Steps between C-alpha positions, in 0.01 A plus 500: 500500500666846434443778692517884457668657694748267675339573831114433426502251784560774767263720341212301519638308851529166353846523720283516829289167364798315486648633817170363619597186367809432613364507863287186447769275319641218760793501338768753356511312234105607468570803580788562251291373180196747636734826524572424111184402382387665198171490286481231223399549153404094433154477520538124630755580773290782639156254522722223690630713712192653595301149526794404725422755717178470514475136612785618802209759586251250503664273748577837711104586500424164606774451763587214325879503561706350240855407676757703379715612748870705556789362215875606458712590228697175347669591210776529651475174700425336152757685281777378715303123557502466099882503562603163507655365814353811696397457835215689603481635884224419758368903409426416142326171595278636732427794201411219217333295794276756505408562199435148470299468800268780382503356134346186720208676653419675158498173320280356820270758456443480128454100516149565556288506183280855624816659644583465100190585336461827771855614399571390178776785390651454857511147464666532146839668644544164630330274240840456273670379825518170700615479846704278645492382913839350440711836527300656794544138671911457437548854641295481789634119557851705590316856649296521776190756547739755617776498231755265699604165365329198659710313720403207298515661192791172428592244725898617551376802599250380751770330605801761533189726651445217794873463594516913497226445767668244680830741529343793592285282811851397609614841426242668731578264760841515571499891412239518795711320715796699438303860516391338856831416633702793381195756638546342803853557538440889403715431153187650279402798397116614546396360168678168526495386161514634103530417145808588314612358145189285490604340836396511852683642807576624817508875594806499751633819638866565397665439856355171469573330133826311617310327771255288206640303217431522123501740205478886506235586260424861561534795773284812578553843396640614795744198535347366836300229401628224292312228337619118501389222372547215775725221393265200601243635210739581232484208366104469516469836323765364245219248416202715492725714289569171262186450494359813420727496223331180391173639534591781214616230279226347526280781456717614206414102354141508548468845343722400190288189428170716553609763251613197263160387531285792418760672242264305240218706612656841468292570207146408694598728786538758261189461385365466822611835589426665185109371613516629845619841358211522279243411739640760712442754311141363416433472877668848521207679247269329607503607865559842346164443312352395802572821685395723160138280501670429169321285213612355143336702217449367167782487270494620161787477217423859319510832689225574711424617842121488677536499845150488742544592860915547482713662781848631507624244689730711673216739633296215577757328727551826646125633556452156648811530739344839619099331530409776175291375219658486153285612225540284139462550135395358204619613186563289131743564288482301148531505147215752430522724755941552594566820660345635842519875560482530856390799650424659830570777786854465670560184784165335329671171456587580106907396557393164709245415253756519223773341692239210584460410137882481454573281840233249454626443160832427613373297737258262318828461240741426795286203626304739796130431567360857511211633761203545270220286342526183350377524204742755412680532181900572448674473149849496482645797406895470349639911626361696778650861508439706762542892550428609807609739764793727500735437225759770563835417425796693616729224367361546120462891548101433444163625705243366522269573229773442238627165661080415456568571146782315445278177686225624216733440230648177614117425564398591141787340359443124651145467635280273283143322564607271772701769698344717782551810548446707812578847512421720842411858429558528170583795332581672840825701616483773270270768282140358527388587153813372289591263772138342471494487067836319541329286724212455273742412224644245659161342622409528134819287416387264774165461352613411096760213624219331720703548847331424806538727705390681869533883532433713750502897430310845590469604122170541339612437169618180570143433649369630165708324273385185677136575441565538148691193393403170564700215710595757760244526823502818716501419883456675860624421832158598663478838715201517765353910486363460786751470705818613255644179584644187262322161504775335262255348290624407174239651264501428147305607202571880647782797477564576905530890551755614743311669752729783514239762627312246781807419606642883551155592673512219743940579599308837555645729243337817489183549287605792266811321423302194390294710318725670276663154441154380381460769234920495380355084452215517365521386190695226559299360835150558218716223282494291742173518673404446115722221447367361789112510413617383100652176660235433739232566275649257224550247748150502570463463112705214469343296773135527357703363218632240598156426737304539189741257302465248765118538517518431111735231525272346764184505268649331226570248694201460679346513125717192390392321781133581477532398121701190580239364774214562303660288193594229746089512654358501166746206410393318832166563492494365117714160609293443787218486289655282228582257808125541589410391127743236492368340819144496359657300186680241696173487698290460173735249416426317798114473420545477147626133615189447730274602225665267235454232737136643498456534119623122469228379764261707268601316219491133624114654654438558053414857659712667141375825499581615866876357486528731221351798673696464782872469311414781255430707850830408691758571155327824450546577891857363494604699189364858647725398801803450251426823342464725786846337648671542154380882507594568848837379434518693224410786668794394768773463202458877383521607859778322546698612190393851595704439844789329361747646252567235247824502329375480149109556310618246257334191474718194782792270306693324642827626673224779679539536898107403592358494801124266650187700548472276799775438744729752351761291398738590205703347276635478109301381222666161319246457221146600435265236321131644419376679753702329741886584645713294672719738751800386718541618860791369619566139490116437408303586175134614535200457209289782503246748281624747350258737640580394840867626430620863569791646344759633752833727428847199562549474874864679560617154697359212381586197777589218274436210725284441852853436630598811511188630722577253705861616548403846571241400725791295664673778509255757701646622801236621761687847654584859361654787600305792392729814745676773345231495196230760449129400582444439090746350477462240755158468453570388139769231634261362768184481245785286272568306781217400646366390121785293441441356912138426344615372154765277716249376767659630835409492805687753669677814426738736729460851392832737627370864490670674786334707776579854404188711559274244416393608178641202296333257720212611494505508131619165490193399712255662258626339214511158606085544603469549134545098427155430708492134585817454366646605788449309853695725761706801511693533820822646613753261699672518863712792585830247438377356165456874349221634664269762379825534186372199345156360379418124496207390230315197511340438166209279485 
């Protein structure tokens, strides 16, 4: 991402977010990758790392404490292990041991199947590794839970370690003895006994050292006290110093062979480590989130920025420090509409409103959850340039307003459509009149190379130039009359005025003076107060519009579906009756056989004449019946090809896509003989009438076998994760699901929406009452299985 100037991130206080930052890492290591962190352009990188944060929040919400604890560095410890023949010290095992011992309670905690489904981007930090008990297990074979080596940590040195306690019993014996006798002859000083050179011995005043044999080790300071190691322990202490020697060895052995055995597994550590390091700086934004009431918008590729109820997230932590409410915005930035005049009296909010826009970009491209709603949206934007504040320069001989101009220039010179621009003040530090057409100029610029951009400024014609040209949107910081105060309400759609007269009346300026200000102004406050009325007044405009529009829209549609249901109740209503007709013919059918049987008892009774009657009376009744049914379904055909679009007028031939009247099935015609086609669906070929047969357009996927639905039906897996997506968007997904859960005959499904406000849920909830009897039971689980985040169905 490039950035102009070089110090954008102390202009809009990104500096102070990652200051913030660096206090919740665990680690320095944490800490040290957060001080550097800077916004990504990859639209991939950004949505992992802000999923991955996310799921750390979740588990933080529901105290649901996933075990990552305190590491240490080790690249060091590992550098100097992949040395060959290096022998690592007890320091650097107990720093790998623990980074093994807390890669043990992360992979514990992620064996469970929910822990995985919960945290899925969490759980994928670890998903490319494999942990192995062996390492953790040889270490702490040879270290104890304090660091020290285990007295059994090899069987010389549990034995060396016994005979040092053996020695040192005898030791303590005899010296006790000796301190005894020698006090008691007055050869002692107070303290009796010491340590010098690693061995014990007897504090003996100077007039006394010739009366007790063995070695001089040490005197005092001042020459009067002398300390000697007694000759009946020197050569105990010559032993406990052998064997201490020994013990090193030893110690030295073990240490060797336990580097030599995890040397192979340098390369996992690493690993390992590089893990750890990542999660804590997920853990790290997350509690940072946390604190912010911080939530994952949604991410878009292209440039845009529409923000509903957003804070500065510095203000906000700080308001909420001090018990004061912080009040947000909303505000949308897009293709259409690019620019944002903001406008407004003096310490409205104008600079923190602008600055907001610039830091919660930043943010959302560093990783950051941001405090504002959900449903958000943030594009990524590829230059952010920044011109705020005092740009005096003593070292480059420029002031202020012409170091602005040089930032304008650079500005001009590099912006393009996916670079934002925020300028504070613009067109300020000089003349008004020429310093406010320059200013216009370079909006104007702005404007023709489709910049976004936020700008704050006092000038009128800026106000009016973005009344007249489309894509740029006047806005206010709002400014109560009443009481001449600032709400810092964000309002947009309106040029702010600055209050300049309230303002003087209520510091308590004298009237005249105010007065003759008014009348030097007037002119230019009547622009305004214009300007003002003009914007609201079009505003109005545009939302009977667009209300208008959507009442329009809304009829149409209502139109099409009035149309559509009546074609489907006429169509009903006509096969219902064809059914009725058809019934009554089967049911002829059924007495035409009694009667036959009658007619033939009529005969064999020579009764001629009535037989006949009675047959000439039942074919006339039967072939009404046949005509009314072949007229109905007539009647049925044309409303049916009035519903369906065919995919050709001309007469069928074979090679047409055709689909049955009744049933609905559809296949390809193989041949047509007479009247008659014979049409293959599948593995199976089907005789039927021609005029039972309506043409249909070629399917786009045509499933060659029933194998293959029965492999995708195999192949149905019963849970989605609808989070991060928009509510269309998710509602689309879960209406595809939940048909291909029908088509596949499941039984269950586990729906993954989040909690979030609510919204999605409740959406979710909706939808699924849309499949009737389809659907059994909608429920959420227990607390530990996802709770109110997740939706179980059970489909009928």
């Amino acid at each position: 991402m490039h950035f102009e100037p070089r110090d954008v991130f102390r202009k809009l206080e990104f500096d102070k977010v990652l200051e913030l930052l660096e206090k919740e890492a665990l680690t320095p290591m944490g800490a040290e990758l957060l001080a550097n962190l800077t916004p990504d352009t990859s639209f991939t990188r950004i949505d992992l790392a802000l999923r991955e944060v996310r799921d750390w929040r979740l588990a933080l919400e529901k105290n649901d404490r996933i075990p990552f604890a305190v590491f240490y560095d080790v690249r060091d410890d590992l550098r100097m292990l992949d040395i060959d023949g290096y022998t690592l010290q007890s320091e650097s095992f107990q720093r790998v041991l623990q980074i093994l011992l807390v890669m043990r309670d992360l992979f514990k905690f992620f064996g469970q199947t929910v822990k995985r489904e919960i945290y899925p981007k969490i759980y994928d930090v670890l998903r490319p590794l494999s942990y192995d008990e062996g390492l953790s297990k040889a270490i702490m074979a040879v270290f104890d839970e304090k660091g020290e080596i285990r007295p059994d940590a090899s069987p010389e040195l549990q034995r060396i370690r016994r005979e040092i306690i053996s020695k040192t019993r005898d030791l303590d014996q005899r010296f006790r003895q000796i301190v005894q006798d020698f006090r008691a002859k007055g050869w002692l000083a107070e303290s009796g006994e010491s340590i010098r050179n690693g061995r014990r011995v007897l504090s003996v005043p100077a007039e006394h050292k010739r009366k007790i044999r063995g070695i001089i080790h040490d005197e005092s300071d001042t020459g009067r006290t002398v300390f000697i190691e007694p000759d009946v322990v020197i050569e105990i202490n010559n032993d406990i110093f052998d064997l201490e020697h020994d013990e090193k060895r030893e110690i030295f052995r073990i240490l060797k062979a336990l580097s030599d055995q995890i040397r192979p597994y340098s390369p996992v550590i690493a690993l390992y480590y590089q893990a750890l390091v990542r999660l804590d700086v997920i853990q790290a934004k997350a509690k940072l989130a946390i604190s912010m009431r911080a939530g994952m918008p949604i991410l878009k590729e292209k440039p845009v920025f529409s923000v509903k109820k957003a804070y500065h997230p510095l203000l906000f932590l700080k308001n909420k420090a001090q018990g004061r409410k912080t009040v947000p915005f909303e505000l949308r930035l897009h293709s259409e509409n690019y620019i944002m005049i903001l406008s407004g009296p003096n310490a409205g909010g104008k600079s923190v409103a602008m600055k907001s826009v610039g830091l919660l970009i930043l943010m959302v491209q560093s990783g950051l959850l941001v405090p504002c709603h959900e449903l958000s949206e943030f594009g990524i934007f590829r230059q952010v340039f920044a011109d705020i504040g005092d740009q005096q320069s003593l070292e480059d001989d420029l002031s202020t307003y012409s170091s602005r101009l040089q930032n304008s220039r650079v500005f001009l010179e590099k912006a393009d459509t996916q670079t934002l621009v925020l300028i504070d003040e613009m067109g300020s530090g000089t003349d008004p009149k020429p310093g406010g057409a320059i200013a216009e100029a370079i909006l104007r610029q702005l404007h023709r190379k489709g910049v976004y951009a936020v700008i704050t400024t006092h000038y009128s014609n800026l106000k009016v130039f973005a009344f007249r040209n489309p894509g740029i949107l006047n806005a206010n910081m709002h400014f109560d009359k009443d009481t001449l105060s600032p709400t810092y309400e964000l309002k947009v759609g309106r040029p702010g005025s600055s209050y300049a007269f309230e303002i003087a009346t209520k510091s308590g300026l004298q009237r005249d003076l105010i007065d003759y200000a008014r009348k030097r102004t007037g002119s230019e406050t009547a622009v305004d107060d214009v300007l003002i009325e003009l914007q609201r007044e079009k505003q109005e405009l545009e939302e009977k519009l667009r209300s208008v529009y959507d009442k329009e829209q809304n009829l149409q549609r209502l139109i099409k579906t009035y149309d559509s249901m009546h074609q489907e109740l006429e169509l009903g209503r006509k096969r219902l009756k064809m059914e009725q007709k058809e019934f009554e013919l089967r049911q002829s059918s059924n007495a035409a056989r009694e009667v036959d049987k009658l007619i033939k008892e009529l005969k064999e009774s020579k009764s001629i004449e009535k037989a006949q009657e009675v047959s000439s009376k039942l074919k006339t009744e039967r072939a009404e019946k046949a005509r009314q049914v072949d007229a109905i379904n007539e009647q049925v055909i044309q409303l049916e090809e009035q519903n369906t679009p065919s995919a050709s007028a001309r007469p069928l031939q074979a090679g047409d896509h055709v689909r049955l009247r009744s049933g609905g099935a559809t296949g390809r015609i193989e041949q047509i003989n007479g009247n008659k086609a014979t049409i293959s669906m599948g593995q199976m070929n089907v005789v039927a009438h021609l005029r039972d047969l309506v043409s249909v357009v070629e399917p786009e996927a045509t499933r060659s076998t029933l194998q293959t639905d029965i492999r995708q039906v195999a192949a149905f897996e019963g849970k989605i994760d609808l989070r991060g997506l928009s509510r269309d968007e998710a509602l689309a997904q879960l209406e595809k699901f939940v048909d291909n859960a029908l088509l596949s005959n499941a039984s269950s499904l586990r729906i993954l929406h989040g909690k979030g406000d609510g919204i999605l849920r409740k959406a979710v909830k909706q939808k699924l009452k849309e499949y009737g009897g389809n659907v059994a039971s909608i429920y959420h689980p227990a607390q530990e299985m996802g709770g109110d985040g997740v939706t179980i169905v059970d489909l009928a």
